[in-house]
PDB file of N, CA and C in Angstrom:
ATOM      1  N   UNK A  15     -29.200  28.975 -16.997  1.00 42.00           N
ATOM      2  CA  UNK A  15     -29.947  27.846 -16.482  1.00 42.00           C
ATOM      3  C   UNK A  15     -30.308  28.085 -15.020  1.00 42.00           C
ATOM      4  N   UNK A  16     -31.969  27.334 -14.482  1.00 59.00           N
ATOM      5  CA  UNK A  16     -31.897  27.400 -13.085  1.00 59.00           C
ATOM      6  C   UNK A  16     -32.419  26.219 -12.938  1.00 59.00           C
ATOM      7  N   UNK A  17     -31.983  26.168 -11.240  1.00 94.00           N
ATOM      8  CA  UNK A  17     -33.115  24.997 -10.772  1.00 94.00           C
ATOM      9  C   UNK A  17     -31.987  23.336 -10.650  1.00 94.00           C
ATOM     10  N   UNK A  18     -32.293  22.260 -11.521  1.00 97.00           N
ATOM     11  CA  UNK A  18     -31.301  21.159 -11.183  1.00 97.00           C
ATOM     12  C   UNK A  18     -31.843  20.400 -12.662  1.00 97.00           C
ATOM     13  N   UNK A  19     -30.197  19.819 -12.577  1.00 98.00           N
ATOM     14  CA  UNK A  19     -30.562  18.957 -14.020  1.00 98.00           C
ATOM     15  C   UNK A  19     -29.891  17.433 -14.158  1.00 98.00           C
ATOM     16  N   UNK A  20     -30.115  17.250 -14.873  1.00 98.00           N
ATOM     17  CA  UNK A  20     -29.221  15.811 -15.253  1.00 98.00           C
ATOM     18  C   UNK A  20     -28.273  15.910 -16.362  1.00 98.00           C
ATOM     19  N   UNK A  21     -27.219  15.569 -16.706  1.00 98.00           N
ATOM     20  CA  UNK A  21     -25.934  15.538 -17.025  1.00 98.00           C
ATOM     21  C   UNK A  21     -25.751  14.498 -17.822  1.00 98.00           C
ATOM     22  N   UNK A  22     -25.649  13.812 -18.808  1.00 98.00           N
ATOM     23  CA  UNK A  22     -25.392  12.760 -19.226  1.00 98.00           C
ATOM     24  C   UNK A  22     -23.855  12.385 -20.389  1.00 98.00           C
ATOM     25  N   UNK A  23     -23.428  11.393 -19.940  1.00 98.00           N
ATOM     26  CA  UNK A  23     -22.203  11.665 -21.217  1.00 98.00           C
ATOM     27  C   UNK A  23     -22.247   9.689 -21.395  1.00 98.00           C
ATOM     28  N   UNK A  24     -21.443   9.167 -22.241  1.00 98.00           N
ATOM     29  CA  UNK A  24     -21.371   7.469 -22.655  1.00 98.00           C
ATOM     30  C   UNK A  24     -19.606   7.642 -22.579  1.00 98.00           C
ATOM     31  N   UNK A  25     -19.014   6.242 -22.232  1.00 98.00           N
ATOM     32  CA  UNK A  25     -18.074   5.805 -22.407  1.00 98.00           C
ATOM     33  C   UNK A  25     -17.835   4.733 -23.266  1.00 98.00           C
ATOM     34  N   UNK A  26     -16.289   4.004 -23.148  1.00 97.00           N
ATOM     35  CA  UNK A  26     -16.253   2.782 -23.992  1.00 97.00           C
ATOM     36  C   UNK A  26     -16.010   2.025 -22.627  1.00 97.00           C
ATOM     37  N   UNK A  27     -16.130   1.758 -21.716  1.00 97.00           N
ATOM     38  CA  UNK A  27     -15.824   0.283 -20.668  1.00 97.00           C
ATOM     39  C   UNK A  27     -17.077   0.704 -19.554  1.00 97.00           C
ATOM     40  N   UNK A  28     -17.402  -0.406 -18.265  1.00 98.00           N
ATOM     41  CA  UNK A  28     -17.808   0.004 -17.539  1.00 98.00           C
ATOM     42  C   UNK A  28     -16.484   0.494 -16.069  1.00 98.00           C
ATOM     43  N   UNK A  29     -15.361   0.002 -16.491  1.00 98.00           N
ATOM     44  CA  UNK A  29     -14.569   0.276 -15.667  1.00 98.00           C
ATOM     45  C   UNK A  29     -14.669   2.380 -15.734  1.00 98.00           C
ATOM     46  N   UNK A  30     -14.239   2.856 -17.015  1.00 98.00           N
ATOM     47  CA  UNK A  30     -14.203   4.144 -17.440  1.00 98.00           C
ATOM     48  C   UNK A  30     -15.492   4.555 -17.148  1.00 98.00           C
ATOM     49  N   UNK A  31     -16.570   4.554 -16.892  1.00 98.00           N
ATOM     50  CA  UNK A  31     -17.855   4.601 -16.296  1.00 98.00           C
ATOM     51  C   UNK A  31     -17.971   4.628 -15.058  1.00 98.00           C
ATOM     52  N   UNK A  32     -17.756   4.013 -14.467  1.00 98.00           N
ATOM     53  CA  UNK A  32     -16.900   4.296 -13.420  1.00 98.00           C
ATOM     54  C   UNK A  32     -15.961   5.368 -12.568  1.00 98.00           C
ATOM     55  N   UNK A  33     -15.159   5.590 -13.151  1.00 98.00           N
ATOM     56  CA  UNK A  33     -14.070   6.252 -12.957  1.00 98.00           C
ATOM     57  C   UNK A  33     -14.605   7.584 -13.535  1.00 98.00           C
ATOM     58  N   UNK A  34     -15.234   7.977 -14.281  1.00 98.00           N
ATOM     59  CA  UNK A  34     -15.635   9.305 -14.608  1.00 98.00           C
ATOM     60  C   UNK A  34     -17.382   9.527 -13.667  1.00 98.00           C
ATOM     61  N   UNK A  35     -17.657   8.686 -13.455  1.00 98.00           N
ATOM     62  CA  UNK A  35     -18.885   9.097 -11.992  1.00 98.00           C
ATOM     63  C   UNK A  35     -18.121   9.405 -10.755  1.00 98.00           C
ATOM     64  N   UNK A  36     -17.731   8.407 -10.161  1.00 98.00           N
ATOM     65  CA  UNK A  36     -16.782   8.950  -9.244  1.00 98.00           C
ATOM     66  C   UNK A  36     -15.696  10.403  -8.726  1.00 98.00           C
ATOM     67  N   UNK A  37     -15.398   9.917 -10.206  1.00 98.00           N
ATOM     68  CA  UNK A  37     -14.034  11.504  -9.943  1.00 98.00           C
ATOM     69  C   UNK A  37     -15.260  12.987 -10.471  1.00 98.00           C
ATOM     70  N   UNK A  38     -16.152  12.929 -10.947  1.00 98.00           N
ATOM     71  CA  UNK A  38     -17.022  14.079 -10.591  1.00 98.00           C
ATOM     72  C   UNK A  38     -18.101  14.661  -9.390  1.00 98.00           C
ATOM     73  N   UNK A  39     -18.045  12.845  -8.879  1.00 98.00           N
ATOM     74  CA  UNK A  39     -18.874  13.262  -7.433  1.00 98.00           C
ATOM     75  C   UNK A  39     -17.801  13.449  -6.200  1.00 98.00           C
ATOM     76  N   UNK A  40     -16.574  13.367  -6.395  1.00 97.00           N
ATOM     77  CA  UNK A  40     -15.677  13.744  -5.244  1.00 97.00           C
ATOM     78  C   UNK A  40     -14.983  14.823  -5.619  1.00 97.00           C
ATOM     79  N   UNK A  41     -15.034  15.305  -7.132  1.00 97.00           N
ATOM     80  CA  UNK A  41     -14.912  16.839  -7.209  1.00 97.00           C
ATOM     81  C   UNK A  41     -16.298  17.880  -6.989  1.00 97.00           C
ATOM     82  N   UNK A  42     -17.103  17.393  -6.104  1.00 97.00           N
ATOM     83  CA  UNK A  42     -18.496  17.665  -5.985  1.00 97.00           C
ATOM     84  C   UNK A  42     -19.252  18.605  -7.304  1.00 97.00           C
ATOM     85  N   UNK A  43     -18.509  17.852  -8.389  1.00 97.00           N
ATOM     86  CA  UNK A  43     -19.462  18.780  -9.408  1.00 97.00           C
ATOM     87  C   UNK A  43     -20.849  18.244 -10.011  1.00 97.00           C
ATOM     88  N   UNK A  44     -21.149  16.559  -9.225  1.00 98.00           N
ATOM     89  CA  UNK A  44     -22.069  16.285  -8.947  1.00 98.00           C
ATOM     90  C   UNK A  44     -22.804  15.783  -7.961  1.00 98.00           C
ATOM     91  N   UNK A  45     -23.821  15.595  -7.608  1.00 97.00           N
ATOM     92  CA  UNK A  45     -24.252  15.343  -5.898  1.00 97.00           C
ATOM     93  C   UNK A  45     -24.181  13.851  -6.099  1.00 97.00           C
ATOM     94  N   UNK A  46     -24.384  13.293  -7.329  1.00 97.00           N
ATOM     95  CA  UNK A  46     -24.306  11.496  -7.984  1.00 97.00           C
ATOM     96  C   UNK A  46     -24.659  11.269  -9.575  1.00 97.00           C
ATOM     97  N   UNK A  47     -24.112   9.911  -9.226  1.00 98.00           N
ATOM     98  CA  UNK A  47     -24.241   9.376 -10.431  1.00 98.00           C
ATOM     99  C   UNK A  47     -24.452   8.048 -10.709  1.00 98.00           C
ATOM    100  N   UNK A  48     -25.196   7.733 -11.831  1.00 98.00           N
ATOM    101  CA  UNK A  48     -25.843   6.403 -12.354  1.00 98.00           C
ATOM    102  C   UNK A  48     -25.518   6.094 -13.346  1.00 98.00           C
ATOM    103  N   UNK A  49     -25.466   4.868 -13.312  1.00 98.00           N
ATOM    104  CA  UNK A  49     -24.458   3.817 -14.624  1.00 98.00           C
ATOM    105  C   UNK A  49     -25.256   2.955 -15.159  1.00 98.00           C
ATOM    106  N   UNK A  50     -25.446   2.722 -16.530  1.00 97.00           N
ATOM    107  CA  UNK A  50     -26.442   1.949 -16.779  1.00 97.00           C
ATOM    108  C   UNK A  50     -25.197   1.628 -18.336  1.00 97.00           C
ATOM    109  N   UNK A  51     -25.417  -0.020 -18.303  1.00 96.00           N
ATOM    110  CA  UNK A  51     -25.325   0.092 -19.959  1.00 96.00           C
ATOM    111  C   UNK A  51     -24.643  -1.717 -19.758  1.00 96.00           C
ATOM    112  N   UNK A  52     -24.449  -2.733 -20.480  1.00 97.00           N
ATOM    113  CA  UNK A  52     -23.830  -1.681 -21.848  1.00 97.00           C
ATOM    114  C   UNK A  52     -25.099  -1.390 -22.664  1.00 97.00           C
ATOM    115  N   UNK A  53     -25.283  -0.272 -23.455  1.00 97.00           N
ATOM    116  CA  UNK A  53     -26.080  -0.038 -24.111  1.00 97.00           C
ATOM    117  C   UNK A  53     -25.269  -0.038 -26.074  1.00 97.00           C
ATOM    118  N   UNK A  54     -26.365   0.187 -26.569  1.00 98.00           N
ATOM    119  CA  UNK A  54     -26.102   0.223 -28.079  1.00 98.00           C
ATOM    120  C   UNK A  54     -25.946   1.577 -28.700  1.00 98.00           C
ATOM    121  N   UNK A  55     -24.827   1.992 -29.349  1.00 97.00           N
ATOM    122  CA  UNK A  55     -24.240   3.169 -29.851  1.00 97.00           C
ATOM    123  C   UNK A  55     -24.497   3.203 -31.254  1.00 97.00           C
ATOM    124  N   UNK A  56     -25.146   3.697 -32.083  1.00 97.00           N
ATOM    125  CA  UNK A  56     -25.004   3.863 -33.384  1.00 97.00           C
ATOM    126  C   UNK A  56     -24.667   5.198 -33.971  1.00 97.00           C
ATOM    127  N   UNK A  57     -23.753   5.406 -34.555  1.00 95.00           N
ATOM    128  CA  UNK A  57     -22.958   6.962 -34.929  1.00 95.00           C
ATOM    129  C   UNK A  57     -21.973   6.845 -35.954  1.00 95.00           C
ATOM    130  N   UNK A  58     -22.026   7.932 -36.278  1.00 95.00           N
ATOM    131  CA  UNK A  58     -21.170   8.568 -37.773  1.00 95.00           C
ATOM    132  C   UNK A  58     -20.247   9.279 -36.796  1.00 95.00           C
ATOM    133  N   UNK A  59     -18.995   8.598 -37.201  1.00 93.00           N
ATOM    134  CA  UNK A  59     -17.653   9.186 -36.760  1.00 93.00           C
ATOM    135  C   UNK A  59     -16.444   8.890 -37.986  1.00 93.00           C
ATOM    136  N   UNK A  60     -15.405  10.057 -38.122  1.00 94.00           N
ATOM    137  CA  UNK A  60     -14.739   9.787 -39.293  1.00 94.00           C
ATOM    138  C   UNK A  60     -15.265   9.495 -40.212  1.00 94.00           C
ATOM    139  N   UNK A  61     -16.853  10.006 -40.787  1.00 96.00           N
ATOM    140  CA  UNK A  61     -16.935   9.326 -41.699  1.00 96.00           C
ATOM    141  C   UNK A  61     -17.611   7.940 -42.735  1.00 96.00           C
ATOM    142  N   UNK A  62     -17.466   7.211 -41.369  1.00 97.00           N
ATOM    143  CA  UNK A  62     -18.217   6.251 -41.017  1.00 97.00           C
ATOM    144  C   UNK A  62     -19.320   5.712 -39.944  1.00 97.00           C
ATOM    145  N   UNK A  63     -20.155   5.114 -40.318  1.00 98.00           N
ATOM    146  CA  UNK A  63     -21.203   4.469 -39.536  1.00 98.00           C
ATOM    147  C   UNK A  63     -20.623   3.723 -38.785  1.00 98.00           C
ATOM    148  N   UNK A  64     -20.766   3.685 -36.814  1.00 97.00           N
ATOM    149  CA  UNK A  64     -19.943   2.665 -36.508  1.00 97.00           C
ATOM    150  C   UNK A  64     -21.028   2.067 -35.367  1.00 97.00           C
ATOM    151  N   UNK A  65     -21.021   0.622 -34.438  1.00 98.00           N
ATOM    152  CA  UNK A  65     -21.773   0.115 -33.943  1.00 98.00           C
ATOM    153  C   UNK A  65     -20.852   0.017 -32.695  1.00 98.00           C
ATOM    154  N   UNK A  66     -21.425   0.483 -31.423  1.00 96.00           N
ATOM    155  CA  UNK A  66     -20.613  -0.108 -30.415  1.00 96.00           C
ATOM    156  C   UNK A  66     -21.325  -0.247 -29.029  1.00 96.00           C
ATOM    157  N   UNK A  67     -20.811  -1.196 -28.323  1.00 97.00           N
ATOM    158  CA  UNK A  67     -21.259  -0.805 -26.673  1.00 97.00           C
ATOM    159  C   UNK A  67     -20.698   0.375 -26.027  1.00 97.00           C
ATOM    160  N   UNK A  68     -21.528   1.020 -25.401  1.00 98.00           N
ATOM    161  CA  UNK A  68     -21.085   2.138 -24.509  1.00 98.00           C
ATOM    162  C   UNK A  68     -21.712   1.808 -23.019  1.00 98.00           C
ATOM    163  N   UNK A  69     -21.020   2.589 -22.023  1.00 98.00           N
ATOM    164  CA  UNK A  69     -22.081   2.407 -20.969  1.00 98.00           C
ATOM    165  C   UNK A  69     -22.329   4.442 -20.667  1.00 98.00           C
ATOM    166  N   UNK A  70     -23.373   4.194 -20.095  1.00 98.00           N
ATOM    167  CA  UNK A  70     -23.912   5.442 -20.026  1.00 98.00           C
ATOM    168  C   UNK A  70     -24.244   5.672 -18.400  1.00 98.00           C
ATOM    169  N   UNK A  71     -23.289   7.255 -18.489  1.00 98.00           N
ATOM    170  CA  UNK A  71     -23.288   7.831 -16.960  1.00 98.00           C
ATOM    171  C   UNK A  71     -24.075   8.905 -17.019  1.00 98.00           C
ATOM    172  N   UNK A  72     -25.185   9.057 -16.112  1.00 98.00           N
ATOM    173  CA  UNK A  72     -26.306  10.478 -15.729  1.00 98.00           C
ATOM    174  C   UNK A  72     -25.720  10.716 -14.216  1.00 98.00           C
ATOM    175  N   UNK A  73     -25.037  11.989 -14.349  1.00 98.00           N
ATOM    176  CA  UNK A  73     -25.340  12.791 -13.614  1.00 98.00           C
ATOM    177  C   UNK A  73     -26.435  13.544 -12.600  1.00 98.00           C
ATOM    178  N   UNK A  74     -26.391  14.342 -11.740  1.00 98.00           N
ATOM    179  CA  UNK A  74     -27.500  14.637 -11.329  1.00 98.00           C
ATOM    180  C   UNK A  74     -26.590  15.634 -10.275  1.00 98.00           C
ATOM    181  N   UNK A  75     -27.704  17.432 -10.974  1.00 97.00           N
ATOM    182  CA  UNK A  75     -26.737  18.332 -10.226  1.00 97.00           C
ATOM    183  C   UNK A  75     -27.569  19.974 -10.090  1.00 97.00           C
ATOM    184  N   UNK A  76     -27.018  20.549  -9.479  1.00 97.00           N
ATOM    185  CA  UNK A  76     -27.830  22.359  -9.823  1.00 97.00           C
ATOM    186  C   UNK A  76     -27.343  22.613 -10.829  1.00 97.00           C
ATOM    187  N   UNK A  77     -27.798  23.265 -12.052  1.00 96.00           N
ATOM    188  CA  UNK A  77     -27.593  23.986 -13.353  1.00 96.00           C
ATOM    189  C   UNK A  77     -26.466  24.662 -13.261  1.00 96.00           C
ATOM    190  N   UNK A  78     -26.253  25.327 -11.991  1.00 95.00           N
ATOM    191  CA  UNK A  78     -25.166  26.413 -11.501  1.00 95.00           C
ATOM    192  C   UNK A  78     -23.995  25.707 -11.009  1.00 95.00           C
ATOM    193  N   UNK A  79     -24.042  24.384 -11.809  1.00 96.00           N
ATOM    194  CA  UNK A  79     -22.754  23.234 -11.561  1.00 96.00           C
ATOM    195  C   UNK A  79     -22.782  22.982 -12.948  1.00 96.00           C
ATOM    196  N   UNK A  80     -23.077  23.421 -14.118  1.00 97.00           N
ATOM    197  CA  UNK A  80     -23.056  22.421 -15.189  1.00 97.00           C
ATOM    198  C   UNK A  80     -21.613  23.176 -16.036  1.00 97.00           C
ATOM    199  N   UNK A  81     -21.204  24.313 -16.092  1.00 97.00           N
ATOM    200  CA  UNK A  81     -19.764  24.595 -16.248  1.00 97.00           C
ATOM    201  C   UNK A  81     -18.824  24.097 -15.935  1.00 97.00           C
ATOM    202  N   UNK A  82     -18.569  23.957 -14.694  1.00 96.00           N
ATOM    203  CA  UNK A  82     -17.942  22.625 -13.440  1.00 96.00           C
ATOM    204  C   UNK A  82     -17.995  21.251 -14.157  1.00 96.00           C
ATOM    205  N   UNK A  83     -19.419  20.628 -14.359  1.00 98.00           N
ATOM    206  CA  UNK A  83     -19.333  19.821 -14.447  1.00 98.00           C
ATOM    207  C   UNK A  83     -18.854  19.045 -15.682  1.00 98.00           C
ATOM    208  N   UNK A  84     -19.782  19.959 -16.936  1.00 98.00           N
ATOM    209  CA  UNK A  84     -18.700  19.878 -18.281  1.00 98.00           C
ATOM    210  C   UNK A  84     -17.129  20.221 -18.450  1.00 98.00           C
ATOM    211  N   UNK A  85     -16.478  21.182 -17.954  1.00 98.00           N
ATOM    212  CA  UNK A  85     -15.184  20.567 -17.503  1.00 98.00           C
ATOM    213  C   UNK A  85     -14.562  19.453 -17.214  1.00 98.00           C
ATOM    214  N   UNK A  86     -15.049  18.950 -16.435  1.00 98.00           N
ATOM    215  CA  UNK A  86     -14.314  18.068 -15.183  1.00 98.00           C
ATOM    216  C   UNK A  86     -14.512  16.889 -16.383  1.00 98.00           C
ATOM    217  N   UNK A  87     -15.761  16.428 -16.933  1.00 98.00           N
ATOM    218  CA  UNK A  87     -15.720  15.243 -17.395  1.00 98.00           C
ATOM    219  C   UNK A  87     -14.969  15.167 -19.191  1.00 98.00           C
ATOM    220  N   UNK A  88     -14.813  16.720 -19.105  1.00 97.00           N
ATOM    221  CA  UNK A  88     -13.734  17.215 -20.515  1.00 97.00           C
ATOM    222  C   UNK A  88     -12.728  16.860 -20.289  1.00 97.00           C
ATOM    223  N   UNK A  89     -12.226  17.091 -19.206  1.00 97.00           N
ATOM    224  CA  UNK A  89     -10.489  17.026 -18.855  1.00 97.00           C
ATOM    225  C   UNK A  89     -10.280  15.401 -18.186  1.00 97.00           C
ATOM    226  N   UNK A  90     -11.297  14.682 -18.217  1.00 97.00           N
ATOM    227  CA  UNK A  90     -10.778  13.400 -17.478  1.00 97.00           C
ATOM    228  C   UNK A  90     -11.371  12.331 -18.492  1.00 97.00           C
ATOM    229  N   UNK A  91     -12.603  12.663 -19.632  1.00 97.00           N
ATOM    230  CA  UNK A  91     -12.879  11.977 -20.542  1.00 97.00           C
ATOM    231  C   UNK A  91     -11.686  11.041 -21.573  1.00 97.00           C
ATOM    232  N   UNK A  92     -12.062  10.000 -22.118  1.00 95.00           N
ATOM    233  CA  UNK A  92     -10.672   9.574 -23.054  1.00 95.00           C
ATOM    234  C   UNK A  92     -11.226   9.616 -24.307  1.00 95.00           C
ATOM    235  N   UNK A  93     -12.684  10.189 -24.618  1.00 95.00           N
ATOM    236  CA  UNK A  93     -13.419  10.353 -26.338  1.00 95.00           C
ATOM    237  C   UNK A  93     -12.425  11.916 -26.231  1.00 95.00           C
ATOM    238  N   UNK A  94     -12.317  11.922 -27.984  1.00 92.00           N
ATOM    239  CA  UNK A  94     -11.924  13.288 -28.466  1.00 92.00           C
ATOM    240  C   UNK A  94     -13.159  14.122 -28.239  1.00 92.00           C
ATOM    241  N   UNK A  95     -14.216  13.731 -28.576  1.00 94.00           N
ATOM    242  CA  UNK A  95     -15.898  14.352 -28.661  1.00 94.00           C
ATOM    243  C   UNK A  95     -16.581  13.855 -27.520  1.00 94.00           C
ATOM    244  N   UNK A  96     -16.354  13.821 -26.120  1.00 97.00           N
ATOM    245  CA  UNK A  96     -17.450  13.142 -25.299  1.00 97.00           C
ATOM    246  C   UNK A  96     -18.617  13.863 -25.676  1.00 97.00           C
ATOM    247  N   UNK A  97     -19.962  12.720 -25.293  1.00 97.00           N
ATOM    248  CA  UNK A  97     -21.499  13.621 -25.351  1.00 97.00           C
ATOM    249  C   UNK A  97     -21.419  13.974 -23.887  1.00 97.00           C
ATOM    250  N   UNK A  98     -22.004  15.517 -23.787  1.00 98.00           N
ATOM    251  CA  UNK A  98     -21.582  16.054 -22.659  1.00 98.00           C
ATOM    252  C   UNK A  98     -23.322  16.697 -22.724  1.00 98.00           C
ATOM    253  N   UNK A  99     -24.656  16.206 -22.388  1.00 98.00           N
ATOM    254  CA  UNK A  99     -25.733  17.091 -22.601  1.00 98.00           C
ATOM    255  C   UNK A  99     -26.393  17.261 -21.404  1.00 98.00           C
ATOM    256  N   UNK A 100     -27.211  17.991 -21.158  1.00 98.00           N
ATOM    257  CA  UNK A 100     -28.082  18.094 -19.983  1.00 98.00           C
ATOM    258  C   UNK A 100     -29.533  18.670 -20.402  1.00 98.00           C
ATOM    259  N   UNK A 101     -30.383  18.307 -19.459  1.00 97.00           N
ATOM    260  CA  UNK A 101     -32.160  17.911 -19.403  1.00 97.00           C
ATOM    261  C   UNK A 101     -32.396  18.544 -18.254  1.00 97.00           C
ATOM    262  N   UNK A 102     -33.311  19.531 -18.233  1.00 96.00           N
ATOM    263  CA  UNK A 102     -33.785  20.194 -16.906  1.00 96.00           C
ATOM    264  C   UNK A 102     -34.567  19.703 -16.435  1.00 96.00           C
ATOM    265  N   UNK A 103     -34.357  19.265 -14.894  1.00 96.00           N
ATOM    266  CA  UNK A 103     -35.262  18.370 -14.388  1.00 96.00           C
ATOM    267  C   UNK A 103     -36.567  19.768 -13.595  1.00 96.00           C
ATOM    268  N   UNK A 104     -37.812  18.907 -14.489  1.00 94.00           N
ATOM    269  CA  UNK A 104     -38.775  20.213 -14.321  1.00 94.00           C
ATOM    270  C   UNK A 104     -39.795  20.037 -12.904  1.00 94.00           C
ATOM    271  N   UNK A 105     -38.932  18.792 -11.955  1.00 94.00           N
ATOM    272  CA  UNK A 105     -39.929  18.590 -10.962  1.00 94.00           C
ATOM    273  C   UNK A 105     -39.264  17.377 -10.293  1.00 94.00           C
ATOM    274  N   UNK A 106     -39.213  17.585  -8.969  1.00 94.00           N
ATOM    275  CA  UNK A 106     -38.425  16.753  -7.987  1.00 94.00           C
ATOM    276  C   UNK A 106     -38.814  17.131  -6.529  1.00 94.00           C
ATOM    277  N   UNK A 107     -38.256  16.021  -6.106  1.00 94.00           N
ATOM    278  CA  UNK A 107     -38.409  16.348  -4.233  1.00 94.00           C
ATOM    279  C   UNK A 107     -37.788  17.397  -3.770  1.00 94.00           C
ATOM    280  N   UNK A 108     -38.743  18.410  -3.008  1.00 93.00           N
ATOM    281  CA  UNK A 108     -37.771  19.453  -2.735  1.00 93.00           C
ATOM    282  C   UNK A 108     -36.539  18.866  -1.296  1.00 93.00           C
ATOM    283  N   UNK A 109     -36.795  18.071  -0.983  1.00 95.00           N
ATOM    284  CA  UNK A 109     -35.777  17.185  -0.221  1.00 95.00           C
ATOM    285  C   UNK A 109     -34.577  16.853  -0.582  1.00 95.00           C
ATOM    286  N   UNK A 110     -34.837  16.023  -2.260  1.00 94.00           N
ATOM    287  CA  UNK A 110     -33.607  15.790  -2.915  1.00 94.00           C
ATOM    288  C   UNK A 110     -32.706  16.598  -3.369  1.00 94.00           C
ATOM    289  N   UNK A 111     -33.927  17.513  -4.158  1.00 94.00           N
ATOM    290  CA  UNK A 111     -32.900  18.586  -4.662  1.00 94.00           C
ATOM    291  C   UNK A 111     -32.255  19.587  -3.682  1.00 94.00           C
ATOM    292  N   UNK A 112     -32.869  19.643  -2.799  1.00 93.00           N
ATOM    293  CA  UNK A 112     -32.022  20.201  -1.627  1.00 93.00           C
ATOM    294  C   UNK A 112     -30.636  19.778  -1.512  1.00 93.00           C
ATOM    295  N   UNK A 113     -30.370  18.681  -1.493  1.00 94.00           N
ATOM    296  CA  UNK A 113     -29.729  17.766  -1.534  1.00 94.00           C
ATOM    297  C   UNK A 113     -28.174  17.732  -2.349  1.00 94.00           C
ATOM    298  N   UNK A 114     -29.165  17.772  -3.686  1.00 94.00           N
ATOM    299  CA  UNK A 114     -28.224  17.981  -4.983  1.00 94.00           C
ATOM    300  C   UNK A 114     -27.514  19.232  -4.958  1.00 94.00           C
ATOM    301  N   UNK A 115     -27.990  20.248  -4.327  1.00 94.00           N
ATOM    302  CA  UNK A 115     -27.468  21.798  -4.023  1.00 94.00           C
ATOM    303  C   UNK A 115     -26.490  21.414  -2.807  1.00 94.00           C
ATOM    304  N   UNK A 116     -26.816  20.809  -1.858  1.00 94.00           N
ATOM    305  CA  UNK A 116     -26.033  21.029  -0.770  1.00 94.00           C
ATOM    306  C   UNK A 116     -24.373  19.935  -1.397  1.00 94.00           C
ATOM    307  N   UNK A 117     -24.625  19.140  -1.566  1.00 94.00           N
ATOM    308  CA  UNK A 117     -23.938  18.168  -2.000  1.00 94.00           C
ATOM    309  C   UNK A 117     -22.569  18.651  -3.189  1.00 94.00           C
ATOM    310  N   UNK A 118     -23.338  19.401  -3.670  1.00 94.00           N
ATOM    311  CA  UNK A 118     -22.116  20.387  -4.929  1.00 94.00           C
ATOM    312  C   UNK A 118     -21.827  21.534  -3.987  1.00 94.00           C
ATOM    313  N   UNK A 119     -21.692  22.111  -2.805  1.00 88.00           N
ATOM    314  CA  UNK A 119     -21.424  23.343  -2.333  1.00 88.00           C
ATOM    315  C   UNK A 119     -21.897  23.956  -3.331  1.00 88.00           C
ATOM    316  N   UNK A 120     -23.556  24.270  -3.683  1.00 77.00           N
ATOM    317  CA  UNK A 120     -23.919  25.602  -4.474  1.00 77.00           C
ATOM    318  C   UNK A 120     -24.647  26.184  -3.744  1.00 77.00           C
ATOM    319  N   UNK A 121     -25.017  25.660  -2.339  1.00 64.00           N
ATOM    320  CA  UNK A 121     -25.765  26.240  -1.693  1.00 64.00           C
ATOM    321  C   UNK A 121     -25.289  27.475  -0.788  1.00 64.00           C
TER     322      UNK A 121
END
């Protein structure tokens, strides 16, 4: 991967939403993060079809953080399966993303 991306994973609380933005932007494996939700979950787990609120955390980071960053939210996640995906952001401020580099020490 090059360049900078976005990061996205869902929880079950906004407290845990929380707490997993945070503890990845002070392990600088992201430059930030945004919380949005509760949103609507529909998924086959065990088996079953299940319905739930989640809230949903995006990331925002250099590509050359996304090892780092899938870690960090592996080892502090409380899903057995967190969604752990990322989207290459194909166009941004070269200001910000400056930013997003300096902010993760990838620079």
């Amino acid at each position: 991967m090059t360049g900078h991306i976005t990061v996205m994973t869902t929880t079950d609380s906004k407290e845990a939403a929380e707490a997993l933005a945070a503890s990845a932007v002070e392990a600088r494996a992201a430059a930030c993060a945004q919380i949005d939700g509760p949103v609507t979950s529909v998924y086959r787990w065990d088996g079953e079809v299940r319905t739930e609120q989640e809230w949903r955390v995006l990331y925002k980071t250099p590509a050359a953080a996304f090892t780092r960053l899938a870690a960090h939210i592996s080892s502090v996640h409380t899903y057995d399966t967190p969604e752990i995906i990322a989207t290459e952001i194909s166009h941004g401020s070269a200001a910000y993303l400056a930013w997003l580099t300096e902010e993760t020490g990838q620079g």
